[in-house]
Amino acid sequence: MTARTNFQLSRRTKLKQLSIAALLSISLHVHAATANIDIVAQSLDQAILSLGKQSGENIAFPSDLASTLKAPAVKGNYSVQQALELLLKGTGLTTQKTPAGYSVVKQVENNTETLPEVQIKDKAIKDITAEYPGGQVARGGKVGLLGNKDLMDTPFSATQYTSKLIEDQQAQNLGDVLVNDPSIRNTYSRGSGRDEFNIRGFTLFNYDAMFNGLYGISPRDSSSMIGIERVEVLRGPNALLNGIAPGGSVGGAINLVPKRAGYQPLNRMTLSYIDDSQLAAHADVARRFGADQQFGVRLNAIKSSGDTPVDHSKERLDAIAIGLDFQGERFRLEGDINYQNRLTYARSGLLFADTGVRIGSAPDAKSNFFPKWTYWDSNQISGTTRAEFDLTTNWMVYGAFGGSEYDFSSLQTSWLLTNQQGDIASRPARTQQYVKTLTGEMGVRGKFVTGALNHQPVLSVTNYFMESGFQSDRIGATFSNIYSPQDVAKPAISLIGNVPKAVETRLRSIALADTMSILDNAVQLTLGVRHQEVIVDSFDAAGNRRLDQHYDESKLTPTVAVVIRPTEKLSLYANYIEALNQGPIDPNSGQTFAPMVSKQREAGMKYDFGRFATTVSVFEIERASEITDPATLLLEVNGKQRNRGIEFLTQGEVVENVRILGGLALTEGKLVKTEGGTTDGNTAPAVPRQQFNLAAEWDTSMLPGLTLTARMLHTGEQYLDPENTQKIPSWNRYDLGARYAFTTGKVPVTVRGSIENLFDKNYWLSAARQGLSVGAPRTVLLSVTADF
């Protein structure tokens, strides 16, 4: 048997006779006779691995056979023998006690066939995609071109949120998942039809979220979670790992991992309700085919429609996600097709404030100063494919390709707050936009040894193309008040003709990195460099290329990162890494500037207690920007914002049947170099000094299957403007929930309910992009999920 590693993803070799199959043994010290077991439904090999880690017992098993079988969820206080019997039920396998621990064997005509054990001590065999105890996050995930890495071997701050968390928290969109992260805040509230994030004090647009490692595929407005298995978050700049983000995001990276069919048929239906009258039906169906179950198909579809808790606001969502995969002995292929149509009426957008206007208290969250005739209608369809081929046991080539088409139309108001009494003014606009993208990556990843030094090199080539068009028209001003919204008349605005092409963008890069390690991976050093090219062309209304707006520049961006593991449970890491943004074009001189460089320096510590883990990190990010020299009136790329912070993250099961997830982010954002020096030293807008999250779950003993949940969010005050004359106060939000899992007949059923913003507090949610957004009112969510 050849074990899968984090740098070489070969399938386990299928052997002709089970009697000569290799077995995997987990070498762990022996714990008590019984243990609190929490194993989710998954493939049998991963379930046994999880049992071994949780119980501390040695368990030998035929991994090639077990990888083709499915195991049910096992949760409760069991002995290893009892837990194994539950996992092996109906598989044709049984368990035997051995002097070394336990051995899983094949049942053959009333006798058992015992197989020889093979001890494997390589730490790289750990399943880095397995769920961490508690099931809310994973043990590791994809780290850009470096591939999959375990939490403790990742020289960056990263968290991977699981489908279990997505389901248990009834997350509808990406923002509902990332509300769990203390380093992240959403610019928009639930029901707005749009997500936009603030990570380590810098904006990340929803369209900068990657889908299965590719830019340009995720919906531009808000991503439905129906077809998503994992949401992977990497905090901080990441140009080496992922290349330049098309939207110029600096503070982090988000990767959406699509669902794949498991080894047991799945027929799951979820019916849900969200205040005020949103009803939804979500189907999740999966099958595997072929003699060796090598072909997989998974289909997710949702239809949702109804009123939100905000006055005269409605939302409709139709989405389909199809995931296909082939798992061969040396070749793996997967593909995804996604469609999403989202229509939102009277969506909550940003409120801008006139200069010098003092920001008053937030309006009633249920009231709505956006007129009922405003709407936001977006359609997106995308397709991707990814392939991997094992050249040898140590070398693999891979490639990915995808494309998407996005169409958008809206009739909306961008309100301007004109005084402290809440009066607002706007010029309504009708807008049409389209975006087409093509994106791809090719690479090779491998390993070799030079003396005592182990190498894991990777070479990656990426290419991204985007074409976008836009047209808009406005009418005269309309007026209202945020505390007493007026019934504003619907304007008559029409757009004629096709949407003209406005911009073409090409992002090309080549990257090379090598992770070198010694002392059985106790010391790991990653060195890498990416050459990034940015080509942008603009077009006039007649479709002619504007030569004065042509941009073609490139930049080398290096990275160095180190991991030191004094013990198996302790990991120390540090990194220097950059982010890139398209440079400006000076309108006076015509000079084009190379991509602007933002720099991060970070150090941290991770400790894995077994069922509970913590990460502590300190970082400094310096973001570059262009400013105009007041003496020469020429552009210079020497503007600087500096964010320094400390993050403390927690995950896992702190005591039996109690799980927590969250942490604390302390950030100081400073404007270091500004135009004319007028705001030098001021606090950067939309950077709260404190962000705190704590979510807890308790599996009650009074009623098996009942779990109670609670969550608290705190965000510090934020400045709206660089002059620091306008700010919004800090806010707290409290959520409560419960779920109950039971079986009726032979059908597993889970009922979930939660209340967000329990005390129905009115508050300003965010000051990002120098615009105000109102937090959502108290919202009730209910759902019933059944597996048929």
Coordinates of C-alpha atoms in Angstrom, one line a residue, residues 519-723:
L519 CA 14.4 15.9 11.8
D520 CA 11.2 14.1 10.7
N521 CA 9.5 17.4 9.7
A522 CA 10.3 19.0 13.1
V523 CA 11.9 21.9 11.2
Q524 CA 10.3 23.1 7.9
L525 CA 11.4 26.0 5.8
T526 CA 9.4 27.2 2.8
L527 CA 11.0 29.5 0.2
G528 CA 9.1 30.7 -2.9
V529 CA 8.7 33.3 -5.5
R530 CA 6.0 34.3 -8.0
H531 CA 6.3 36.4 -11.1
Q532 CA 3.0 38.2 -11.6
E533 CA 1.9 40.0 -14.7
V534 CA -1.1 42.3 -14.9
I535 CA -2.5 43.5 -18.2
V536 CA -5.6 45.8 -18.2
D537 CA -7.3 47.5 -21.2
S538 CA -10.2 49.9 -21.0
F539 CA -12.7 50.7 -23.8
D540 CA -14.8 53.7 -24.6
A541 CA -18.6 53.6 -25.1
A542 CA -18.1 52.8 -28.8
G543 CA -15.9 49.8 -28.0
N544 CA -12.6 51.3 -28.9
R545 CA -9.5 50.5 -26.9
R546 CA -8.3 53.5 -24.9
L547 CA -4.5 53.6 -25.5
D548 CA -4.1 56.1 -22.7
Q549 CA -5.5 53.5 -20.2
H550 CA -3.4 50.5 -21.3
Y551 CA -1.7 48.9 -18.4
D552 CA 1.0 46.1 -18.7
E553 CA 3.3 45.7 -15.7
S554 CA 4.8 42.8 -13.7
K555 CA 6.3 42.1 -10.3
L556 CA 8.3 39.5 -8.5
T557 CA 6.9 38.6 -5.1
P558 CA 8.9 36.4 -2.6
T559 CA 7.9 34.5 0.5
V560 CA 9.8 32.8 3.3
A561 CA 8.0 30.8 6.0
V562 CA 9.2 28.5 8.8
V563 CA 7.6 25.9 11.1
I564 CA 9.4 24.5 14.1
R565 CA 7.7 21.7 16.1
P566 CA 9.5 21.1 19.4
T567 CA 6.9 18.5 20.2
E568 CA 4.1 16.8 18.3
K569 CA 1.6 19.1 20.0
L570 CA 3.4 22.4 19.7
S571 CA 4.0 24.3 16.5
L572 CA 5.9 27.6 16.1
Y573 CA 5.7 29.4 12.8
A574 CA 6.7 32.7 11.1
N575 CA 6.3 34.1 7.7
Y576 CA 7.0 37.0 5.4
I577 CA 4.6 37.2 2.5
E578 CA 3.2 39.9 0.2
A579 CA 0.0 40.9 -1.6
L580 CA -0.2 42.6 -4.9
N581 CA -2.6 45.2 -6.4
Q582 CA -2.7 46.7 -9.9
G583 CA -0.6 49.9 -9.9
P584 CA -2.1 53.2 -11.0
I585 CA -1.7 55.2 -14.2
D586 CA -0.8 58.9 -13.7
P587 CA -3.4 60.9 -15.6
N588 CA -1.0 63.8 -16.0
S589 CA 2.2 62.1 -17.0
G590 CA 0.8 58.9 -18.4
Q591 CA 3.3 56.9 -16.3
T592 CA 2.2 53.4 -15.4
F593 CA 3.3 51.9 -12.0
A594 CA 4.2 48.3 -11.3
P595 CA 1.8 46.3 -9.1
M596 CA 1.7 47.8 -5.6
V597 CA 3.1 45.6 -2.9
S598 CA 1.6 45.0 0.5
K599 CA 3.8 43.2 3.1
Q600 CA 3.0 41.0 6.0
R601 CA 5.3 39.8 8.8
E602 CA 3.7 37.3 11.1
A603 CA 4.7 34.9 13.9
G604 CA 2.6 32.5 15.9
M605 CA 2.2 29.4 18.0
K606 CA -0.3 26.5 17.7
Y607 CA -1.0 24.0 20.4
D608 CA -3.0 20.8 19.9
F609 CA -4.3 19.4 23.2
G610 CA -5.8 16.4 21.4
R611 CA -9.4 17.4 21.3
F612 CA -8.9 21.2 21.7
A613 CA -6.5 23.5 19.8
T614 CA -5.4 27.1 20.0
T615 CA -3.5 29.5 17.8
V616 CA -1.9 32.7 18.9
S617 CA -0.5 35.0 16.2
V618 CA 1.0 38.5 15.9
F619 CA 1.2 40.3 12.6
E620 CA 1.9 43.5 10.8
I621 CA 0.5 44.3 7.4
E622 CA 1.6 47.4 5.4
R623 CA -0.6 48.2 2.5
A624 CA 0.7 50.4 -0.3
S625 CA -1.5 53.0 -2.1
E626 CA -1.0 55.8 -4.5
I627 CA -1.0 59.5 -3.5
T628 CA -0.5 62.7 -5.3
D629 CA 2.5 64.8 -4.5
P630 CA 1.1 68.3 -3.8
A631 CA 4.2 70.0 -5.1
T632 CA 4.4 68.2 -8.5
L633 CA 0.8 67.0 -8.9
L634 CA 2.3 63.6 -9.9
L635 CA 1.2 60.3 -8.6
E636 CA 3.5 58.4 -6.3
V637 CA 3.1 54.9 -4.9
N638 CA 4.3 55.6 -1.3
G639 CA 1.0 55.8 0.6
K640 CA 0.9 53.4 3.5
Q641 CA -1.7 51.9 5.9
R642 CA -0.2 49.7 8.7
N643 CA -2.4 47.2 10.6
R644 CA -0.8 45.5 13.6
G645 CA -2.6 42.8 15.5
I646 CA -2.8 39.9 17.9
E647 CA -5.1 37.0 17.3
F648 CA -6.2 34.2 19.7
L649 CA -8.2 31.4 18.1
T650 CA -9.8 28.4 19.7
Q651 CA -11.5 25.3 18.4
G652 CA -12.6 21.8 19.6
E653 CA -14.1 20.1 22.6
V654 CA -12.9 21.7 25.9
V655 CA -14.7 19.1 28.1
E656 CA -16.9 16.1 27.3
N657 CA -19.8 17.1 25.1
V658 CA -19.0 20.8 25.2
R659 CA -17.5 22.4 22.1
I660 CA -16.3 26.0 21.6
L661 CA -15.3 28.0 18.5
G662 CA -14.1 31.5 18.3
G663 CA -11.4 33.8 19.6
L664 CA -10.2 37.4 20.0
A665 CA -8.7 39.8 17.4
L666 CA -6.9 42.9 18.6
T667 CA -6.0 45.2 15.7
E668 CA -4.4 48.6 15.5
G669 CA -4.9 50.2 12.1
K670 CA -2.9 53.4 11.4
L671 CA -2.6 55.7 8.4
V672 CA 1.1 56.1 8.1
K673 CA 1.6 58.0 4.9
T674 CA -1.3 59.9 3.4
E675 CA -1.8 62.6 0.7
G676 CA -0.3 65.8 1.9
G677 CA 0.2 64.2 5.3
T678 CA -3.2 65.6 6.4
T679 CA -4.3 62.4 8.1
D680 CA -0.9 60.8 9.0
G681 CA -1.2 59.0 12.3
N682 CA -4.9 58.7 12.3
T683 CA -6.8 55.4 12.9
A684 CA -7.6 53.6 9.7
P685 CA -11.3 53.6 8.8
A686 CA -13.3 50.4 9.4
V687 CA -10.7 48.8 11.6
P688 CA -12.1 47.9 15.0
R689 CA -9.6 47.6 17.8
Q690 CA -11.4 44.6 19.2
Q691 CA -13.3 41.7 17.7
F692 CA -14.5 38.8 19.8
N693 CA -16.4 35.7 19.0
L694 CA -17.4 32.8 21.2
A695 CA -19.7 30.0 20.0
A696 CA -20.5 27.1 22.3
E697 CA -22.4 23.8 21.9
W698 CA -23.5 21.4 24.6
D699 CA -24.8 17.8 24.0
T700 CA -27.2 17.5 26.9
S701 CA -27.4 14.3 29.0
M702 CA -31.1 14.9 29.9
L703 CA -32.2 14.1 26.3
P704 CA -29.8 12.1 24.0
G705 CA -29.6 13.8 20.6
L706 CA -30.4 17.3 22.0
T707 CA -27.7 20.0 21.5
L708 CA -28.0 23.5 22.9
T709 CA -26.0 26.3 21.2
A710 CA -25.1 29.9 22.0
R711 CA -22.9 32.5 20.3
M712 CA -21.7 36.0 21.3
L713 CA -20.2 38.6 18.9
H714 CA -18.4 41.8 19.9
T715 CA -17.1 44.4 17.5
G716 CA -15.3 47.6 18.7
E717 CA -16.0 51.1 17.5
Q718 CA -15.0 52.1 13.9
Y719 CA -14.1 55.3 12.2
L720 CA -16.0 56.1 9.0
D721 CA -13.6 58.7 7.6
P722 CA -9.8 59.1 7.4
E723 CA -10.1 62.4 9.3

